[in-house]
Amino acid sequence: MKLTELWATKGKPTFSFELFPARTEKAAANLDKAIEKLAALEPDFVSVTFGAGGSTREGSYQLVEKLKNEKGLEVLTYFTCYGLSPDAIISVLDDYQALEIENVLAARGDEPREGDFEPHPESLPYASDLIAFIRPKYDFCLGAAAYPEGHIEAISLEKDLEFLKLKVDLGADFIITNYCYDNRYFFEFSERCRAIGIDVPILPGVMPIYSIKMMNILAGICGATITEELNDGIAALPEGNTEALADFGIEFAVRQCTELLEAGVPGIHIYTMDRSKASVGIVTQLKEKGLL
Ligand code: FAD
């Protein structure tokens, strides 16, 4: 089902999980276990990432196929155009279309940090170009990525929002945001979107805390602010106690999701990092509260 149709008809907020293809056999075994636990919660959909430059093309396809055909889940495939030729874009999207995938989030992707990848000379510079390329050729329900605190390379918040509006004007049907640790960023961002006429569903991404190291690295990469509240909460925990950190992380995310859901967001999208414990804890508590 198209996600826009799901949001229009479900009558309740959705919950969904982001997964990425495993790179090693050990990671694949862990991913399988995580999928079992996450699927048991009956998410409204799951999303699968796509490595820039086509680096995970096979792995992403296999994971999408497994989630859709073996697990019977609704799948949102992410697709990134960075470095790819128009023919390569068509080839990947034709494969997803043949698999009867209905939802695609069209992002730009970033230059790979390792190796000497050469982008194709005809590759598309921005996600808006990708959306303009896809829209007339495919009937996918198309998503766009957005950043409540602004994209890390953005010239300004205003310009970033203008480019987001362009993605919607060119055919994006919904938006999924990067995470933030203070809902104020999300609420202000949503208001600014509405003020300039972006009227598609905006689904907040939520990143649980998996470890302090991972939290700092990921926030550094995407520019998410680690708030004082979060820092103070972590500082008050017994040092090195991973169990206490995991519980704190779940509690923090449940509070954040509760506020978002009570404010009327269409759902919550959890960045699982291919793990299940935090997501299961968060969704279970939100279900107990009657919010999902
Ligand atoms: P764009 O919309 O193209 O924006 C990129 C930058 O360019 C921004 O700073 C914007 O302000 C600026 N810009 C946009 N248009 C113009 C223009 N016309 N002229 C000048 N400047 C412009 N990455 C992956 O590798 N794989 C994934 O599967 C993946 N999935 C994601 C899913 C979500 C929900 C999110 C939020 C991000 C995801 N990313 C993924 C990360 C994303 O690819 C990076 O953040 C990337 O740097 C930007 O992608 P974008 O689609 O937002 O790019």
Short mmCIF file of C-alpha atoms and ligand atoms in Angstrom, two decimals:
data_model
loop_
_atom_site.label_atom_id
_atom_site.label_comp_id
_atom_site.label_asym_id
_atom_site.label_seq_id
_atom_site.Cartn_x
_atom_site.Cartn_y
_atom_site.Cartn_z
CA MET A 1 0.00 0.00 0.00
CA LYS A 2 1.16 3.53 -0.67
CA LEU A 3 2.19 5.22 2.56
CA THR A 4 0.06 8.27 1.88
CA GLU A 5 -2.96 5.96 1.59
CA LEU A 6 -1.95 4.21 4.80
CA TRP A 7 -1.76 7.50 6.72
CA ALA A 8 -5.07 8.63 5.23
CA THR A 9 -6.94 5.46 6.16
CA LYS A 10 -5.37 3.88 9.26
CA GLY A 11 -7.02 6.19 11.76
CA LYS A 12 -4.04 5.83 14.12
CA PRO A 13 -0.40 6.86 13.88
CA THR A 14 1.92 4.38 12.18
CA PHE A 15 5.17 3.00 13.53
CA SER A 16 7.97 1.80 11.34
CA PHE A 17 11.59 0.73 11.43
CA GLU A 18 14.64 1.54 9.34
CA LEU A 19 17.02 -1.31 8.54
CA PHE A 20 20.19 -1.54 6.48
CA PRO A 21 21.73 -4.51 4.65
CA ALA A 22 24.31 -6.44 6.69
CA ARG A 23 27.93 -6.32 5.56
CA THR A 24 29.21 -9.49 7.25
CA GLU A 25 27.85 -12.96 7.98
CA LYS A 26 27.80 -12.19 11.71
CA ALA A 27 25.89 -8.97 11.10
CA ALA A 28 23.47 -10.86 8.83
CA ALA A 29 22.76 -13.39 11.60
CA ASN A 30 22.13 -10.55 14.07
CA LEU A 31 19.93 -8.77 11.55
CA ASP A 32 17.82 -11.91 11.09
CA LYS A 33 17.26 -12.09 14.85
CA ALA A 34 16.37 -8.38 14.97
CA ILE A 35 13.94 -8.76 12.06
CA GLU A 36 12.14 -11.61 13.87
CA LYS A 37 11.62 -9.45 16.96
CA LEU A 38 10.69 -6.29 15.07
CA ALA A 39 8.31 -8.11 12.71
CA ALA A 40 6.53 -9.62 15.71
CA LEU A 41 5.42 -6.07 16.66
CA GLU A 42 3.62 -5.84 13.29
CA PRO A 43 5.05 -2.51 12.11
CA ASP A 44 3.14 -0.58 9.47
CA PHE A 45 6.21 -0.65 7.27
CA VAL A 46 9.96 -1.07 7.31
CA SER A 47 12.49 0.89 5.30
CA VAL A 48 15.76 -0.29 3.78
CA THR A 49 18.71 2.00 3.13
CA PHE A 50 20.67 2.16 -0.13
CA GLY A 51 24.40 2.89 -0.14
CA ALA A 52 25.47 5.91 -2.18
CA GLY A 53 27.10 5.03 -5.49
CA GLY A 54 25.15 1.75 -5.53
CA SER A 55 27.50 0.25 -2.91
CA THR A 56 24.71 -1.85 -1.33
CA ARG A 57 22.63 -2.40 -4.45
CA GLU A 58 22.59 -6.22 -4.16
CA GLY A 59 22.32 -6.28 -0.38
CA SER A 60 19.54 -3.69 -0.32
CA TYR A 61 17.58 -5.58 -2.98
CA GLN A 62 17.95 -8.90 -1.16
CA LEU A 63 16.86 -7.38 2.14
CA VAL A 64 13.88 -5.64 0.53
CA GLU A 65 12.85 -8.90 -1.17
CA LYS A 66 13.16 -10.86 2.06
CA LEU A 67 11.16 -8.35 4.11
CA LYS A 68 8.45 -8.13 1.50
CA ASN A 69 8.14 -11.71 0.27
CA GLU A 70 9.28 -13.80 3.24
CA LYS A 71 8.08 -11.60 6.08
CA GLY A 72 5.07 -10.08 4.34
CA LEU A 73 5.97 -6.55 5.44
CA GLU A 74 5.21 -3.30 3.65
CA VAL A 75 8.58 -1.98 2.49
CA LEU A 76 9.75 1.55 1.83
CA THR A 77 12.96 1.37 -0.19
CA TYR A 78 15.37 4.25 0.13
CA PHE A 79 17.25 5.09 -3.03
CA THR A 80 20.21 7.43 -3.41
CA CYS A 81 21.37 8.80 -6.74
CA TYR A 82 24.87 9.92 -5.76
CA GLY A 83 27.30 8.97 -8.54
CA LEU A 84 24.87 6.86 -10.56
CA SER A 85 24.19 7.17 -14.29
CA PRO A 86 20.58 7.64 -15.44
CA ASP A 87 20.65 4.07 -16.79
CA ALA A 88 21.78 2.70 -13.44
CA ILE A 89 18.98 4.61 -11.68
CA ILE A 90 16.43 3.12 -14.05
CA SER A 91 17.85 -0.36 -13.65
CA VAL A 92 17.62 -0.27 -9.83
CA LEU A 93 14.13 1.25 -9.84
CA ASP A 94 12.91 -1.22 -12.49
CA ASP A 95 13.99 -4.03 -10.16
CA TYR A 96 11.99 -2.51 -7.29
CA GLN A 97 9.02 -1.95 -9.56
CA ALA A 98 9.15 -5.59 -10.69
CA LEU A 99 9.12 -6.57 -7.02
CA GLU A 100 5.90 -4.53 -6.68
CA ILE A 101 7.45 -2.05 -4.28
CA GLU A 102 5.11 0.93 -3.99
CA ASN A 103 7.12 3.34 -1.80
CA VAL A 104 10.52 4.86 -2.53
CA LEU A 105 12.35 7.56 -0.58
CA ALA A 106 14.52 9.45 -3.07
CA ALA A 107 17.65 10.92 -1.45
CA ARG A 108 20.90 12.24 -2.82
CA GLY A 109 23.39 10.27 -0.72
CA ASP A 110 26.92 11.40 0.02
CA GLU A 111 30.32 10.87 -1.51
CA PRO A 112 31.72 7.61 -0.05
CA ARG A 113 34.36 8.33 2.59
CA GLU A 114 36.58 5.41 1.57
CA GLY A 115 37.93 4.23 -1.76
CA ASP A 116 38.25 6.17 -5.00
CA PHE A 117 34.69 6.09 -6.31
CA GLU A 118 34.27 8.11 -9.51
CA PRO A 119 30.76 9.53 -9.93
CA HIS A 120 29.27 9.00 -13.38
CA PRO A 121 29.51 12.26 -15.40
CA GLU A 122 25.76 12.31 -15.90
CA SER A 123 24.90 11.63 -12.26
CA LEU A 124 22.30 13.88 -10.67
CA PRO A 125 23.53 16.59 -8.28
CA TYR A 126 20.54 16.85 -5.93
CA ALA A 127 17.63 14.82 -4.63
CA SER A 128 15.25 17.27 -6.34
CA ASP A 129 16.81 16.27 -9.68
CA LEU A 130 16.24 12.62 -8.76
CA ILE A 131 12.60 13.26 -7.87
CA ALA A 132 12.09 15.13 -11.15
CA PHE A 133 13.69 12.19 -12.97
CA ILE A 134 11.62 9.49 -11.24
CA ARG A 135 8.20 11.18 -11.12
CA PRO A 136 7.18 10.94 -14.79
CA LYS A 137 8.56 7.42 -15.19
CA TYR A 138 7.18 5.56 -12.16
CA ASP A 139 4.04 5.45 -10.06
CA PHE A 140 5.88 5.08 -6.74
CA CYS A 141 4.66 6.95 -3.69
CA LEU A 142 7.76 9.12 -3.35
CA GLY A 143 9.40 10.34 -0.17
CA ALA A 144 12.03 13.00 0.45
CA ALA A 145 14.57 13.36 3.25
CA ALA A 146 14.61 16.46 5.46
CA TYR A 147 16.51 17.81 8.45
CA PRO A 148 14.75 19.61 11.33
CA GLU A 149 18.02 21.32 12.31
CA GLY A 150 18.99 21.95 8.67
CA HIS A 151 21.15 19.73 6.45
CA ILE A 152 24.78 19.79 7.46
CA GLU A 153 25.86 21.40 4.14
CA ALA A 154 22.91 23.80 3.92
CA ILE A 155 23.72 27.40 2.97
CA SER A 156 20.97 28.52 5.36
CA LEU A 157 17.83 27.08 6.95
CA GLU A 158 15.73 29.16 4.52
CA LYS A 159 17.55 27.83 1.44
CA ASP A 160 17.41 24.28 2.78
CA LEU A 161 13.65 24.62 3.18
CA GLU A 162 13.31 26.12 -0.30
CA PHE A 163 15.07 23.07 -1.72
CA LEU A 164 12.78 20.81 0.31
CA LYS A 165 9.77 22.65 -1.12
CA LEU A 166 11.22 22.07 -4.58
CA LYS A 167 11.36 18.32 -3.85
CA VAL A 168 7.69 18.39 -2.90
CA ASP A 169 6.71 20.57 -5.87
CA LEU A 170 8.51 18.14 -8.18
CA GLY A 171 6.62 15.15 -6.81
CA ALA A 172 7.55 14.07 -3.28
CA ASP A 173 4.41 12.77 -1.57
CA PHE A 174 5.80 12.64 1.96
CA ILE A 175 8.82 13.60 4.04
CA ILE A 176 10.81 11.62 6.57
CA THR A 177 13.07 13.64 8.83
CA ASN A 178 16.44 13.02 10.27
CA TYR A 179 16.27 12.62 14.04
CA CYS A 180 16.69 15.32 16.64
CA TYR A 181 16.88 14.98 20.41
CA ASP A 182 14.69 17.99 21.12
CA ASN A 183 11.21 17.95 19.59
CA ARG A 184 11.29 21.73 19.46
CA TYR A 185 13.46 21.43 16.33
CA PHE A 186 10.90 19.15 14.71
CA PHE A 187 7.91 21.29 15.66
CA GLU A 188 9.54 24.52 14.46
CA PHE A 189 10.66 22.83 11.26
CA SER A 190 7.12 21.51 10.62
CA GLU A 191 5.69 24.99 11.19
CA ARG A 192 8.18 26.52 8.75
CA CYS A 193 7.27 23.83 6.19
CA ARG A 194 3.56 24.55 6.51
CA ALA A 195 4.20 28.30 6.31
CA ILE A 196 5.81 27.97 2.87
CA GLY A 197 3.15 25.60 1.56
CA ILE A 198 4.69 22.19 2.13
CA ASP A 199 1.55 20.25 2.91
CA VAL A 200 2.57 16.59 2.60
CA PRO A 201 2.82 14.26 5.64
CA ILE A 202 6.02 14.83 7.66
CA LEU A 203 7.11 11.70 9.50
CA PRO A 204 9.65 12.24 12.31
CA GLY A 205 12.65 9.94 12.49
CA VAL A 206 13.62 8.87 15.99
CA MET A 207 17.09 7.65 16.93
CA PRO A 208 17.30 5.65 20.16
CA ILE A 209 20.53 5.86 22.16
CA TYR A 210 22.55 2.71 21.56
CA SER A 211 25.86 3.80 23.07
CA ILE A 212 27.45 7.12 23.94
CA LYS A 213 30.13 6.59 21.31
CA MET A 214 27.60 5.85 18.55
CA MET A 215 25.42 8.77 19.64
CA ASN A 216 28.37 11.18 19.35
CA ILE A 217 29.63 9.81 16.02
CA LEU A 218 26.21 9.83 14.32
CA ALA A 219 25.31 13.26 15.65
CA GLY A 220 28.66 14.56 14.38
CA ILE A 221 27.97 13.19 10.90
CA CYS A 222 24.45 14.57 10.53
CA GLY A 223 24.67 17.66 12.73
CA ALA A 224 22.05 16.65 15.32
CA THR A 225 22.37 18.62 18.56
CA ILE A 226 23.03 16.59 21.67
CA THR A 227 20.95 18.59 24.10
CA GLU A 228 21.82 19.59 27.64
CA GLU A 229 18.92 17.50 28.91
CA LEU A 230 20.38 14.44 27.20
CA ASN A 231 23.93 15.12 28.39
CA ASP A 232 22.73 15.69 31.97
CA GLY A 233 20.63 12.53 31.91
CA ILE A 234 23.58 10.46 30.72
CA ALA A 235 25.96 12.09 33.21
CA ALA A 236 23.65 11.06 36.07
CA LEU A 237 23.86 7.35 35.12
CA PRO A 238 26.32 4.97 36.82
CA GLU A 239 29.46 5.14 34.66
CA GLY A 240 29.97 2.26 32.23
CA ASN A 241 26.62 0.66 33.07
CA THR A 242 25.31 -0.28 29.62
CA GLU A 243 22.06 -1.68 31.02
CA ALA A 244 21.27 1.65 32.73
CA LEU A 245 22.12 3.55 29.54
CA ALA A 246 19.87 1.28 27.47
CA ASP A 247 16.97 1.81 29.90
CA PHE A 248 17.57 5.57 29.96
CA GLY A 249 17.68 5.61 26.14
CA ILE A 250 14.34 3.82 25.89
CA GLU A 251 12.76 6.10 28.47
CA PHE A 252 14.12 9.19 26.69
CA ALA A 253 12.76 8.01 23.32
CA VAL A 254 9.38 7.06 24.80
CA ARG A 255 9.05 10.60 26.24
CA GLN A 256 10.06 12.10 22.90
CA CYS A 257 7.66 9.89 20.89
CA THR A 258 4.82 10.52 23.34
CA GLU A 259 5.13 14.26 22.81
CA LEU A 260 5.33 13.84 19.04
CA LEU A 261 2.34 11.50 18.89
CA GLU A 262 0.26 13.69 21.18
CA ALA A 263 1.03 16.60 18.85
CA GLY A 264 -0.51 14.64 15.97
CA VAL A 265 2.41 13.41 13.83
CA PRO A 266 1.41 10.76 11.25
CA GLY A 267 3.63 8.18 12.95
CA ILE A 268 7.13 7.55 14.17
CA HIS A 269 9.99 6.06 12.20
CA ILE A 270 12.67 4.43 14.34
CA TYR A 271 16.29 4.21 13.20
CA THR A 272 17.03 0.70 14.49
CA MET A 273 20.69 0.41 13.46
CA ASP A 274 19.68 -3.23 12.80
CA ARG A 275 19.08 -3.83 16.52
CA SER A 276 15.78 -4.71 18.13
CA LYS A 277 15.99 -4.19 21.91
CA ALA A 278 15.45 -0.43 22.06
CA SER A 279 12.78 -0.41 19.32
CA VAL A 280 10.86 -3.23 20.97
CA GLY A 281 11.02 -1.41 24.33
CA ILE A 282 9.89 1.90 22.84
CA VAL A 283 7.03 0.51 20.75
CA THR A 284 5.81 -1.78 23.53
CA GLN A 285 5.58 1.14 25.95
CA LEU A 286 3.87 3.39 23.40
CA LYS A 287 1.35 0.62 22.70
CA GLU A 288 0.72 0.21 26.43
CA LYS A 289 0.00 3.94 26.62
CA GLY A 290 -2.51 3.53 23.77
CA LEU A 291 -0.54 5.90 21.53
CA LEU A 292 0.08 3.32 18.77
P1 FAD B 1 19.38 17.08 -1.17
O1 FAD B 1 17.94 17.34 -1.00
O2 FAD B 1 19.92 17.06 -2.55
O3 FAD B 1 20.16 18.18 -0.31
C1 FAD B 1 21.56 18.08 -0.10
C2 FAD B 1 22.15 19.45 0.21
O4 FAD B 1 22.12 20.26 -0.97
C3 FAD B 1 21.38 20.26 1.26
O5 FAD B 1 22.31 20.99 2.01
C4 FAD B 1 20.48 21.19 0.45
O6 FAD B 1 20.21 22.39 1.15
C5 FAD B 1 21.36 21.44 -0.77
N1 FAD B 1 20.59 21.60 -2.02
C6 FAD B 1 19.50 20.88 -2.40
N2 FAD B 1 19.09 21.27 -3.63
C7 FAD B 1 19.95 22.25 -4.03
C8 FAD B 1 20.06 23.03 -5.20
N3 FAD B 1 19.19 22.89 -6.22
N4 FAD B 1 21.07 23.94 -5.28
C9 FAD B 1 21.95 24.09 -4.26
N5 FAD B 1 21.89 23.36 -3.11
C10 FAD B 1 20.91 22.45 -3.01
N6 FAD B 1 21.94 8.27 2.74
C11 FAD B 1 22.34 7.12 2.12
O7 FAD B 1 23.48 7.03 1.67
N7 FAD B 1 21.49 6.08 1.95
C12 FAD B 1 20.20 6.11 2.39
O8 FAD B 1 19.47 5.13 2.23
C13 FAD B 1 19.75 7.30 3.06
N8 FAD B 1 18.50 7.40 3.52
C14 FAD B 1 18.11 8.53 4.20
C15 FAD B 1 16.82 8.60 4.73
C16 FAD B 1 16.41 9.71 5.45
C17 FAD B 1 15.02 9.75 6.02
C18 FAD B 1 17.30 10.78 5.66
C19 FAD B 1 16.87 11.97 6.46
C20 FAD B 1 18.58 10.74 5.12
C21 FAD B 1 19.00 9.62 4.39
N9 FAD B 1 20.28 9.51 3.86
C22 FAD B 1 20.68 8.36 3.21
C23 FAD B 1 21.25 10.60 4.04
C24 FAD B 1 21.23 11.57 2.84
O9 FAD B 1 21.57 10.90 1.66
C25 FAD B 1 22.26 12.66 3.15
O10 FAD B 1 21.87 13.42 4.26
C26 FAD B 1 22.60 13.59 1.99
O11 FAD B 1 23.70 14.40 2.40
C27 FAD B 1 21.49 14.53 1.55
O12 FAD B 1 20.47 13.88 0.96
P2 FAD B 1 19.14 14.69 0.50
O13 FAD B 1 18.31 13.74 -0.23
O14 FAD B 1 18.58 15.41 1.64
O15 FAD B 1 19.85 15.72 -0.51
#
